[in-house]
mmCIF file of N, CA and C in Angstrom:
data_model
loop_
_atom_site.group_PDB
_atom_site.id
_atom_site.type_symbol
_atom_site.label_atom_id
_atom_site.label_comp_id
_atom_site.label_asym_id
_atom_site.label_seq_id
_atom_site.Cartn_x
_atom_site.Cartn_y
_atom_site.Cartn_z
ATOM 1 N N UNK A 1421 0.862 -1.192 0.000
ATOM 2 C CA UNK A 1421 0.000 0.000 0.000
ATOM 3 C C UNK A 1421 0.898 1.243 0.000
ATOM 4 N N UNK A 1422 0.692 2.108 -0.967
ATOM 5 C CA UNK A 1422 1.557 3.268 -1.171
ATOM 6 C C UNK A 1422 1.528 4.269 0.000
ATOM 7 N N UNK A 1423 0.344 4.506 0.547
ATOM 8 C CA UNK A 1423 0.240 5.457 1.658
ATOM 9 C C UNK A 1423 1.037 5.001 2.874
ATOM 10 N N UNK A 1424 0.945 3.729 3.146
ATOM 11 C CA UNK A 1424 1.675 3.166 4.283
ATOM 12 C C UNK A 1424 3.180 3.352 4.069
ATOM 13 N N UNK A 1425 3.633 3.067 2.853
ATOM 14 C CA UNK A 1425 5.036 3.215 2.487
ATOM 15 C C UNK A 1425 5.497 4.670 2.687
ATOM 16 N N UNK A 1426 4.698 5.610 2.196
ATOM 17 C CA UNK A 1426 5.023 7.040 2.327
ATOM 18 C C UNK A 1426 5.082 7.437 3.803
ATOM 19 N N UNK A 1427 4.154 6.901 4.578
ATOM 20 C CA UNK A 1427 4.112 7.209 6.008
ATOM 21 C C UNK A 1427 5.390 6.718 6.703
ATOM 22 N N UNK A 1428 5.764 5.480 6.385
ATOM 23 C CA UNK A 1428 6.971 4.898 6.990
ATOM 24 C C UNK A 1428 8.209 5.713 6.597
ATOM 25 N N UNK A 1429 8.311 6.082 5.336
ATOM 26 C CA UNK A 1429 9.441 6.899 4.881
ATOM 27 C C UNK A 1429 9.484 8.232 5.614
ATOM 28 N N UNK A 1430 8.332 8.867 5.750
ATOM 29 C CA UNK A 1430 8.257 10.145 6.468
ATOM 30 C C UNK A 1430 8.685 9.976 7.917
ATOM 31 N N UNK A 1431 8.210 8.904 8.542
ATOM 32 C CA UNK A 1431 8.566 8.635 9.940
ATOM 33 C C UNK A 1431 10.074 8.449 10.095
ATOM 34 N N UNK A 1432 10.661 7.720 9.144
ATOM 35 C CA UNK A 1432 12.118 7.492 9.183
ATOM 36 C C UNK A 1432 12.860 8.823 9.013
ATOM 37 N N UNK A 1433 12.413 9.632 8.065
ATOM 38 C CA UNK A 1433 13.062 10.918 7.818
ATOM 39 C C UNK A 1433 12.992 11.814 9.056
ATOM 40 N N UNK A 1434 11.818 11.866 9.674
ATOM 41 C CA UNK A 1434 11.642 12.710 10.870
ATOM 42 C C UNK A 1434 12.520 12.199 12.015
ATOM 43 N N UNK A 1435 12.528 10.880 12.206
ATOM 44 C CA UNK A 1435 13.341 10.295 13.272
ATOM 45 C C UNK A 1435 14.813 10.593 13.075
ATOM 46 N N UNK A 1436 15.307 10.457 11.837
ATOM 47 C CA UNK A 1436 16.729 10.699 11.613
ATOM 48 C C UNK A 1436 17.067 12.182 11.762
ATOM 49 N N UNK A 1437 16.159 13.045 11.368
ATOM 50 C CA UNK A 1437 16.351 14.487 11.581
ATOM 51 C C UNK A 1437 16.456 14.790 13.061
ATOM 52 N N UNK A 1438 15.533 14.212 13.805
ATOM 53 C CA UNK A 1438 15.482 14.437 15.242
ATOM 54 C C UNK A 1438 16.763 13.949 15.914
ATOM 55 N N UNK A 1439 17.178 12.733 15.586
ATOM 56 C CA UNK A 1439 18.364 12.183 16.240
ATOM 57 C C UNK A 1439 19.630 12.925 15.813
ATOM 58 N N UNK A 1440 19.717 13.371 14.553
ATOM 59 C CA UNK A 1440 20.909 14.114 14.152
ATOM 60 C C UNK A 1440 20.924 15.493 14.827
ATOM 61 N N UNK A 1441 19.761 16.038 15.110
ATOM 62 C CA UNK A 1441 19.692 17.303 15.855
ATOM 63 C C UNK A 1441 20.279 17.147 17.241
ATOM 64 N N UNK A 1442 19.956 16.044 17.872
ATOM 65 C CA UNK A 1442 20.493 15.779 19.210
ATOM 66 C C UNK A 1442 21.998 15.548 19.131
ATOM 67 N N UNK A 1443 22.428 14.816 18.116
ATOM 68 C CA UNK A 1443 23.861 14.575 17.949
ATOM 69 C C UNK A 1443 24.602 15.906 17.768
ATOM 70 N N UNK A 1444 24.053 16.797 16.949
ATOM 71 C CA UNK A 1444 24.675 18.109 16.751
ATOM 72 C C UNK A 1444 24.709 18.897 18.039
ATOM 73 N N UNK A 1445 23.628 18.887 18.792
ATOM 74 C CA UNK A 1445 23.587 19.588 20.074
ATOM 75 C C UNK A 1445 24.640 18.997 20.997
ATOM 76 N N UNK A 1446 24.784 17.678 20.947
ATOM 77 C CA UNK A 1446 25.743 16.994 21.784
ATOM 78 C C UNK A 1446 27.175 17.328 21.389
ATOM 79 N N UNK A 1447 27.443 17.382 20.065
ATOM 80 C CA UNK A 1447 28.780 17.764 19.608
ATOM 81 C C UNK A 1447 29.113 19.173 20.083
ATOM 82 N N UNK A 1448 28.143 20.062 20.008
ATOM 83 C CA UNK A 1448 28.345 21.440 20.481
ATOM 84 C C UNK A 1448 28.614 21.433 21.987
ATOM 85 N N UNK A 1449 27.867 20.605 22.709
ATOM 86 C CA UNK A 1449 28.047 20.511 24.161
ATOM 87 C C UNK A 1449 29.448 20.000 24.490
ATOM 88 N N UNK A 1450 29.894 18.958 23.794
ATOM 89 C CA UNK A 1450 31.229 18.385 24.049
ATOM 90 C C UNK A 1450 32.311 19.423 23.740
ATOM 91 N N UNK A 1451 32.135 20.182 22.632
ATOM 92 C CA UNK A 1451 33.088 21.253 22.300
ATOM 93 C C UNK A 1451 33.147 22.288 23.422
ATOM 94 N N UNK A 1452 31.978 22.679 23.908
ATOM 95 C CA UNK A 1452 31.893 23.664 24.988
ATOM 96 C C UNK A 1452 32.547 23.117 26.253
ATOM 97 N N UNK A 1453 32.262 21.870 26.576
ATOM 98 C CA UNK A 1453 32.835 21.239 27.773
ATOM 99 C C UNK A 1453 34.360 21.154 27.660
ATOM 100 N N UNK A 1454 34.853 20.856 26.462
ATOM 101 C CA UNK A 1454 36.306 20.788 26.247
ATOM 102 C C UNK A 1454 36.934 22.164 26.455
ATOM 103 N N UNK A 1455 36.266 23.200 25.918
ATOM 104 C CA UNK A 1455 36.796 24.565 26.064
ATOM 105 C C UNK A 1455 36.841 24.977 27.530
ATOM 106 N N UNK A 1456 35.775 24.682 28.262
ATOM 107 C CA UNK A 1456 35.730 25.029 29.687
ATOM 108 C C UNK A 1456 36.833 24.283 30.440
ATOM 109 N N UNK A 1457 36.996 22.990 30.128
ATOM 110 C CA UNK A 1457 38.011 22.176 30.805
ATOM 111 C C UNK A 1457 39.410 22.702 30.504
ATOM 112 N N UNK A 1458 39.628 23.123 29.258
ATOM 113 C CA UNK A 1458 40.932 23.632 28.838
ATOM 114 C C UNK A 1458 41.346 24.851 29.666
ATOM 115 N N UNK A 1459 40.365 25.680 30.021
ATOM 116 C CA UNK A 1459 40.655 26.915 30.756
ATOM 117 C C UNK A 1459 40.470 26.764 32.265
ATOM 118 N N UNK A 1460 40.254 25.533 32.690
ATOM 119 C CA UNK A 1460 39.970 25.258 34.090
ATOM 120 C C UNK A 1460 41.174 25.584 34.966
ATOM 121 N N UNK A 1461 40.900 26.248 36.068
ATOM 122 C CA UNK A 1461 41.950 26.497 37.038
ATOM 123 C C UNK A 1461 41.363 26.241 38.422
ATOM 124 N N UNK A 1462 41.611 25.071 38.959
ATOM 125 C CA UNK A 1462 41.103 24.625 40.267
ATOM 126 C C UNK A 1462 39.609 24.295 40.262
ATOM 127 N N UNK A 1463 38.801 25.212 39.753
ATOM 128 C CA UNK A 1463 37.358 24.958 39.625
ATOM 129 C C UNK A 1463 36.809 25.919 38.580
ATOM 130 N N UNK A 1464 35.610 25.629 38.031
ATOM 131 C CA UNK A 1464 35.070 26.476 36.954
ATOM 132 C C UNK A 1464 34.648 27.868 37.448
ATOM 133 N N UNK A 1465 34.737 28.859 36.555
ATOM 134 C CA UNK A 1465 34.298 30.225 36.883
ATOM 135 C C UNK A 1465 32.773 30.261 36.993
ATOM 136 N N UNK A 1466 32.244 31.346 37.516
ATOM 137 C CA UNK A 1466 30.784 31.498 37.630
ATOM 138 C C UNK A 1466 30.122 31.469 36.251
ATOM 139 N N UNK A 1467 30.761 32.117 35.257
ATOM 140 C CA UNK A 1467 30.227 32.103 33.890
ATOM 141 C C UNK A 1467 30.183 30.682 33.354
ATOM 142 N N UNK A 1468 31.279 29.949 33.578
ATOM 143 C CA UNK A 1468 31.335 28.561 33.123
ATOM 144 C C UNK A 1468 30.278 27.717 33.838
ATOM 145 N N UNK A 1469 30.083 27.976 35.131
ATOM 146 C CA UNK A 1469 29.072 27.218 35.893
ATOM 147 C C UNK A 1469 27.672 27.431 35.304
ATOM 148 N N UNK A 1470 27.405 28.647 34.854
ATOM 149 C CA UNK A 1470 26.100 28.948 34.243
ATOM 150 C C UNK A 1470 25.934 28.153 32.942
ATOM 151 N N UNK A 1471 26.996 28.099 32.137
ATOM 152 C CA UNK A 1471 26.970 27.329 30.892
ATOM 153 C C UNK A 1471 26.792 25.839 31.199
ATOM 154 N N UNK A 1472 27.530 25.357 32.190
ATOM 155 C CA UNK A 1472 27.444 23.939 32.586
ATOM 156 C C UNK A 1472 26.034 23.591 33.039
ATOM 157 N N UNK A 1473 25.437 24.490 33.824
ATOM 158 C CA UNK A 1473 24.069 24.257 34.298
ATOM 159 C C UNK A 1473 23.108 24.168 33.113
ATOM 160 N N UNK A 1474 23.339 25.011 32.103
ATOM 161 C CA UNK A 1474 22.523 24.967 30.885
ATOM 162 C C UNK A 1474 22.605 23.612 30.197
ATOM 163 N N UNK A 1475 23.815 23.056 30.138
ATOM 164 C CA UNK A 1475 24.004 21.736 29.508
ATOM 165 C C UNK A 1475 23.340 20.655 30.361
ATOM 166 N N UNK A 1476 23.502 20.729 31.670
ATOM 167 C CA UNK A 1476 22.908 19.738 32.577
ATOM 168 C C UNK A 1476 21.384 19.764 32.479
ATOM 169 N N UNK A 1477 20.811 20.953 32.413
ATOM 170 C CA UNK A 1477 19.350 21.107 32.422
ATOM 171 C C UNK A 1477 18.690 20.921 31.059
ATOM 172 N N UNK A 1478 19.484 20.968 29.980
ATOM 173 C CA UNK A 1478 18.910 20.903 28.630
ATOM 174 C C UNK A 1478 18.410 19.505 28.293
ATOM 175 N N UNK A 1479 17.209 19.452 27.712
ATOM 176 C CA UNK A 1479 16.653 18.179 27.242
ATOM 177 C C UNK A 1479 17.453 17.637 26.060
ATOM 178 N N UNK A 1480 18.183 18.504 25.382
ATOM 179 C CA UNK A 1480 18.929 18.088 24.197
ATOM 180 C C UNK A 1480 20.285 17.481 24.536
ATOM 181 N N UNK A 1481 20.734 17.642 25.787
ATOM 182 C CA UNK A 1481 22.025 17.074 26.174
ATOM 183 C C UNK A 1481 21.900 15.573 26.377
ATOM 184 N N UNK A 1482 22.891 14.846 25.891
ATOM 185 C CA UNK A 1482 22.923 13.403 26.151
ATOM 186 C C UNK A 1482 23.271 13.206 27.630
ATOM 187 N N UNK A 1483 23.029 12.009 28.127
ATOM 188 C CA UNK A 1483 23.374 11.707 29.518
ATOM 189 C C UNK A 1483 24.859 11.920 29.770
ATOM 190 N N UNK A 1484 25.689 11.508 28.782
ATOM 191 C CA UNK A 1484 27.132 11.645 29.004
ATOM 192 C C UNK A 1484 27.554 13.116 29.032
ATOM 193 N N UNK A 1485 26.972 13.941 28.168
ATOM 194 C CA UNK A 1485 27.308 15.373 28.196
ATOM 195 C C UNK A 1485 26.885 15.978 29.533
ATOM 196 N N UNK A 1486 25.710 15.602 30.005
ATOM 197 C CA UNK A 1486 25.226 16.107 31.296
ATOM 198 C C UNK A 1486 26.111 15.611 32.441
ATOM 199 N N UNK A 1487 26.520 14.342 32.385
ATOM 200 C CA UNK A 1487 27.407 13.794 33.435
ATOM 201 C C UNK A 1487 28.753 14.505 33.452
ATOM 202 N N UNK A 1488 29.303 14.767 32.268
ATOM 203 C CA UNK A 1488 30.592 15.458 32.170
ATOM 204 C C UNK A 1488 30.437 16.892 32.689
ATOM 205 N N UNK A 1489 29.352 17.555 32.286
ATOM 206 C CA UNK A 1489 29.097 18.928 32.745
ATOM 207 C C UNK A 1489 28.968 18.965 34.269
ATOM 208 N N UNK A 1490 28.274 17.989 34.820
ATOM 209 C CA UNK A 1490 28.099 17.901 36.270
ATOM 210 C C UNK A 1490 29.452 17.710 36.963
ATOM 211 N N UNK A 1491 30.280 16.830 36.419
ATOM 212 C CA UNK A 1491 31.600 16.564 36.999
ATOM 213 C C UNK A 1491 32.455 17.832 37.000
ATOM 214 N N UNK A 1492 32.417 18.587 35.893
ATOM 215 C CA UNK A 1492 33.191 19.837 35.815
ATOM 216 C C UNK A 1492 32.625 20.854 36.806
ATOM 217 N N UNK A 1493 31.308 20.951 36.838
ATOM 218 C CA UNK A 1493 30.643 21.918 37.702
ATOM 219 C C UNK A 1493 30.965 21.679 39.181
ATOM 220 N N UNK A 1494 31.057 20.419 39.571
ATOM 221 C CA UNK A 1494 31.322 20.058 40.972
ATOM 222 C C UNK A 1494 32.797 20.057 41.339
ATOM 223 N N UNK A 1495 33.668 20.266 40.344
ATOM 224 C CA UNK A 1495 35.114 20.147 40.585
ATOM 225 C C UNK A 1495 35.617 21.081 41.657
ATOM 226 N N UNK A 1496 36.463 20.525 42.509
ATOM 227 C CA UNK A 1496 37.223 21.333 43.445
ATOM 228 C C UNK A 1496 38.655 20.834 43.364
ATOM 229 N N UNK A 1497 39.424 21.440 42.494
ATOM 230 C CA UNK A 1497 40.806 21.047 42.186
ATOM 231 C C UNK A 1497 40.864 19.732 41.411
ATOM 232 N N UNK A 1498 39.973 18.825 41.738
ATOM 233 C CA UNK A 1498 39.848 17.592 40.959
ATOM 234 C C UNK A 1498 38.402 17.130 41.009
ATOM 235 N N UNK A 1499 38.090 16.094 40.241
ATOM 236 C CA UNK A 1499 36.728 15.569 40.158
ATOM 237 C C UNK A 1499 36.345 14.920 41.494
ATOM 238 N N UNK A 1500 35.125 15.166 41.948
ATOM 239 C CA UNK A 1500 34.635 14.534 43.173
ATOM 240 C C UNK A 1500 34.440 13.033 42.951
ATOM 241 N N UNK A 1501 34.484 12.272 44.040
ATOM 242 C CA UNK A 1501 34.448 10.807 43.953
ATOM 243 C C UNK A 1501 33.216 10.263 43.211
ATOM 244 N N UNK A 1502 32.027 10.769 43.535
ATOM 245 C CA UNK A 1502 30.799 10.292 42.870
ATOM 246 C C UNK A 1502 30.852 10.553 41.368
ATOM 247 N N UNK A 1503 31.331 11.755 41.009
ATOM 248 C CA UNK A 1503 31.435 12.115 39.595
ATOM 249 C C UNK A 1503 32.489 11.248 38.906
ATOM 250 N N UNK A 1504 33.579 10.957 39.609
ATOM 251 C CA UNK A 1504 34.648 10.135 39.037
ATOM 252 C C UNK A 1504 34.110 8.746 38.678
ATOM 253 N N UNK A 1505 33.279 8.191 39.543
ATOM 254 C CA UNK A 1505 32.687 6.869 39.263
ATOM 255 C C UNK A 1505 31.832 6.918 38.000
ATOM 256 N N UNK A 1506 31.027 7.988 37.863
ATOM 257 C CA UNK A 1506 30.189 8.132 36.670
ATOM 258 C C UNK A 1506 31.047 8.276 35.414
ATOM 259 N N UNK A 1507 32.122 9.046 35.523
ATOM 260 C CA UNK A 1507 33.016 9.235 34.376
ATOM 261 C C UNK A 1507 33.682 7.917 33.987
ATOM 262 N N UNK A 1508 34.066 7.118 34.981
ATOM 263 C CA UNK A 1508 34.694 5.824 34.686
ATOM 264 C C UNK A 1508 33.716 4.895 33.968
ATOM 265 N N UNK A 1509 32.440 4.923 34.393
ATOM 266 C CA UNK A 1509 31.411 4.119 33.718
ATOM 267 C C UNK A 1509 31.276 4.560 32.260
ATOM 268 N N UNK A 1510 31.296 5.861 32.072
ATOM 269 C CA UNK A 1510 31.151 6.458 30.747
ATOM 270 C C UNK A 1510 32.305 6.041 29.833
ATOM 271 N N UNK A 1511 33.531 6.082 30.375
ATOM 272 C CA UNK A 1511 34.725 5.740 29.599
ATOM 273 C C UNK A 1511 34.665 4.285 29.132
ATOM 274 N N UNK A 1512 34.114 3.410 29.958
ATOM 275 C CA UNK A 1512 34.092 1.989 29.608
ATOM 276 C C UNK A 1512 32.889 1.604 28.744
ATOM 277 N N UNK A 1513 32.043 2.580 28.403
ATOM 278 C CA UNK A 1513 30.856 2.313 27.581
ATOM 279 C C UNK A 1513 31.163 2.561 26.103
ATOM 280 N N UNK A 1514 31.225 1.470 25.333
ATOM 281 C CA UNK A 1514 31.563 1.576 23.906
ATOM 282 C C UNK A 1514 30.513 2.295 23.080
ATOM 283 N N UNK A 1515 29.312 2.431 23.608
ATOM 284 C CA UNK A 1515 28.223 3.086 22.865
ATOM 285 C C UNK A 1515 28.387 4.606 22.849
ATOM 286 N N UNK A 1516 29.274 5.106 23.672
ATOM 287 C CA UNK A 1516 29.430 6.556 23.814
ATOM 288 C C UNK A 1516 30.527 7.055 22.881
ATOM 289 N N UNK A 1517 30.330 8.243 22.342
ATOM 290 C CA UNK A 1517 31.276 8.817 21.385
ATOM 291 C C UNK A 1517 32.687 8.941 21.942
ATOM 292 N N UNK A 1518 33.668 8.811 21.038
ATOM 293 C CA UNK A 1518 35.079 8.862 21.422
ATOM 294 C C UNK A 1518 35.441 10.194 22.087
ATOM 295 N N UNK A 1519 34.877 11.301 21.578
ATOM 296 C CA UNK A 1519 35.213 12.615 22.137
ATOM 297 C C UNK A 1519 34.767 12.731 23.596
ATOM 298 N N UNK A 1520 33.575 12.249 23.879
ATOM 299 C CA UNK A 1520 33.063 12.285 25.256
ATOM 300 C C UNK A 1520 33.940 11.429 26.161
ATOM 301 N N UNK A 1521 34.360 10.261 25.657
ATOM 302 C CA UNK A 1521 35.208 9.373 26.463
ATOM 303 C C UNK A 1521 36.580 9.999 26.705
ATOM 304 N N UNK A 1522 37.130 10.651 25.664
ATOM 305 C CA UNK A 1522 38.424 11.336 25.810
ATOM 306 C C UNK A 1522 38.334 12.420 26.887
ATOM 307 N N UNK A 1523 37.267 13.201 26.793
ATOM 308 C CA UNK A 1523 37.059 14.294 27.740
ATOM 309 C C UNK A 1523 36.921 13.767 29.170
ATOM 310 N N UNK A 1524 36.168 12.696 29.337
ATOM 311 C CA UNK A 1524 35.997 12.088 30.661
ATOM 312 C C UNK A 1524 37.343 11.619 31.217
ATOM 313 N N UNK A 1525 38.173 11.019 30.360
ATOM 314 C CA UNK A 1525 39.499 10.543 30.782
ATOM 315 C C UNK A 1525 40.370 11.699 31.256
ATOM 316 N N UNK A 1526 40.340 12.786 30.509
ATOM 317 C CA UNK A 1526 41.129 13.971 30.878
ATOM 318 C C UNK A 1526 40.667 14.501 32.226
ATOM 319 N N UNK A 1527 39.350 14.578 32.408
ATOM 320 C CA UNK A 1527 38.826 15.095 33.681
ATOM 321 C C UNK A 1527 39.314 14.273 34.869
ATOM 322 N N UNK A 1528 39.378 12.972 34.698
ATOM 323 C CA UNK A 1528 39.834 12.107 35.789
ATOM 324 C C UNK A 1528 41.304 12.343 36.127
ATOM 325 N N UNK A 1529 42.075 12.800 35.153
ATOM 326 C CA UNK A 1529 43.512 13.044 35.382
ATOM 327 C C UNK A 1529 43.796 14.424 35.979
ATOM 328 N N UNK A 1530 42.836 15.320 35.909
ATOM 329 C CA UNK A 1530 43.098 16.706 36.323
ATOM 330 C C UNK A 1530 43.335 16.807 37.824
ATOM 331 N N UNK A 1531 44.407 17.508 38.146
ATOM 332 C CA UNK A 1531 44.655 17.896 39.525
ATOM 333 C C UNK A 1531 44.953 19.392 39.472
ATOM 334 N N UNK A 1532 43.992 20.201 39.836
ATOM 335 C CA UNK A 1532 44.042 21.678 39.773
ATOM 336 C C UNK A 1532 43.833 22.245 38.367
ATOM 337 N N UNK A 1533 44.587 21.737 37.393
ATOM 338 C CA UNK A 1533 44.437 22.214 36.012
ATOM 339 C C UNK A 1533 44.889 21.096 35.072
ATOM 340 N N UNK A 1534 44.396 21.086 33.825
ATOM 341 C CA UNK A 1534 44.831 20.039 32.896
ATOM 342 C C UNK A 1534 46.316 20.157 32.551
ATOM 343 N N UNK A 1535 46.952 19.020 32.248
ATOM 344 C CA UNK A 1535 48.362 19.011 31.838
ATOM 345 C C UNK A 1535 48.486 19.665 30.455
ATOM 346 N N UNK A 1536 49.704 20.011 30.086
ATOM 347 C CA UNK A 1536 49.936 20.619 28.763
ATOM 348 C C UNK A 1536 49.507 19.661 27.661
ATOM 349 N N UNK A 1537 49.812 18.375 27.844
ATOM 350 C CA UNK A 1537 49.436 17.354 26.857
ATOM 351 C C UNK A 1537 47.916 17.292 26.708
ATOM 352 N N UNK A 1538 47.213 17.272 27.846
ATOM 353 C CA UNK A 1538 45.753 17.217 27.822
ATOM 354 C C UNK A 1538 45.164 18.499 27.239
ATOM 355 N N UNK A 1539 45.827 19.625 27.460
ATOM 356 C CA UNK A 1539 45.318 20.883 26.886
ATOM 357 C C UNK A 1539 45.328 20.834 25.357
ATOM 358 N N UNK A 1540 46.333 20.156 24.783
ATOM 359 C CA UNK A 1540 46.391 20.011 23.316
ATOM 360 C C UNK A 1540 45.191 19.186 22.827
ATOM 361 N N UNK A 1541 44.922 18.093 23.520
ATOM 362 C CA UNK A 1541 43.772 17.247 23.167
ATOM 363 C C UNK A 1541 42.469 18.037 23.309
ATOM 364 N N UNK A 1542 42.365 18.800 24.400
ATOM 365 C CA UNK A 1542 41.159 19.609 24.647
ATOM 366 C C UNK A 1542 40.976 20.659 23.551
ATOM 367 N N UNK A 1543 42.077 21.273 23.130
ATOM 368 C CA UNK A 1543 42.014 22.291 22.073
ATOM 369 C C UNK A 1543 41.445 21.648 20.787
ATOM 370 N N UNK A 1544 41.882 20.437 20.487
ATOM 371 C CA UNK A 1544 41.383 19.725 19.301
ATOM 372 C C UNK A 1544 39.907 19.402 19.478
ATOM 373 N N UNK A 1545 39.508 18.950 20.667
ATOM 374 C CA UNK A 1545 38.110 18.629 20.928
ATOM 375 C C UNK A 1545 37.240 19.875 20.862
ATOM 376 N N UNK A 1546 37.794 21.003 21.290
ATOM 377 C CA UNK A 1546 37.045 22.263 21.307
ATOM 378 C C UNK A 1546 36.899 22.833 19.892
ATOM 379 N N UNK A 1547 37.614 22.232 18.965
ATOM 380 C CA UNK A 1547 37.456 22.632 17.560
ATOM 381 C C UNK A 1547 38.410 23.723 17.162
ATOM 382 N N UNK A 1548 39.655 23.626 17.649
ATOM 383 C CA UNK A 1548 40.633 24.607 17.217
ATOM 384 C C UNK A 1548 41.518 24.876 18.301
#
């Protein structure tokens, strides 16, 4: 039946549009999180905390982006224990994007500020 076929095609098109929108929002979130992490000094600034809260509260953020944002937001010289556990779970999840996993790994290594090596990786993740 042609109508059914057209309906299914439309549904597929809408679904893929929707999911790619979330992926794009997530890529933007990961870039933002990388930039904030790159400039981190002991803990995030008030401006950065506002941005992080936006990512945490946004319906468009993936769970991993929200978890990473939460970990950065709660940082006091290094990631808090509860956040570290969540980041470790995230790193070991193959379903999660490589950039998010890289960022989570860097966060776990931070003590006061990212290393020079990690800053290079963060700069690449931040898109320049």
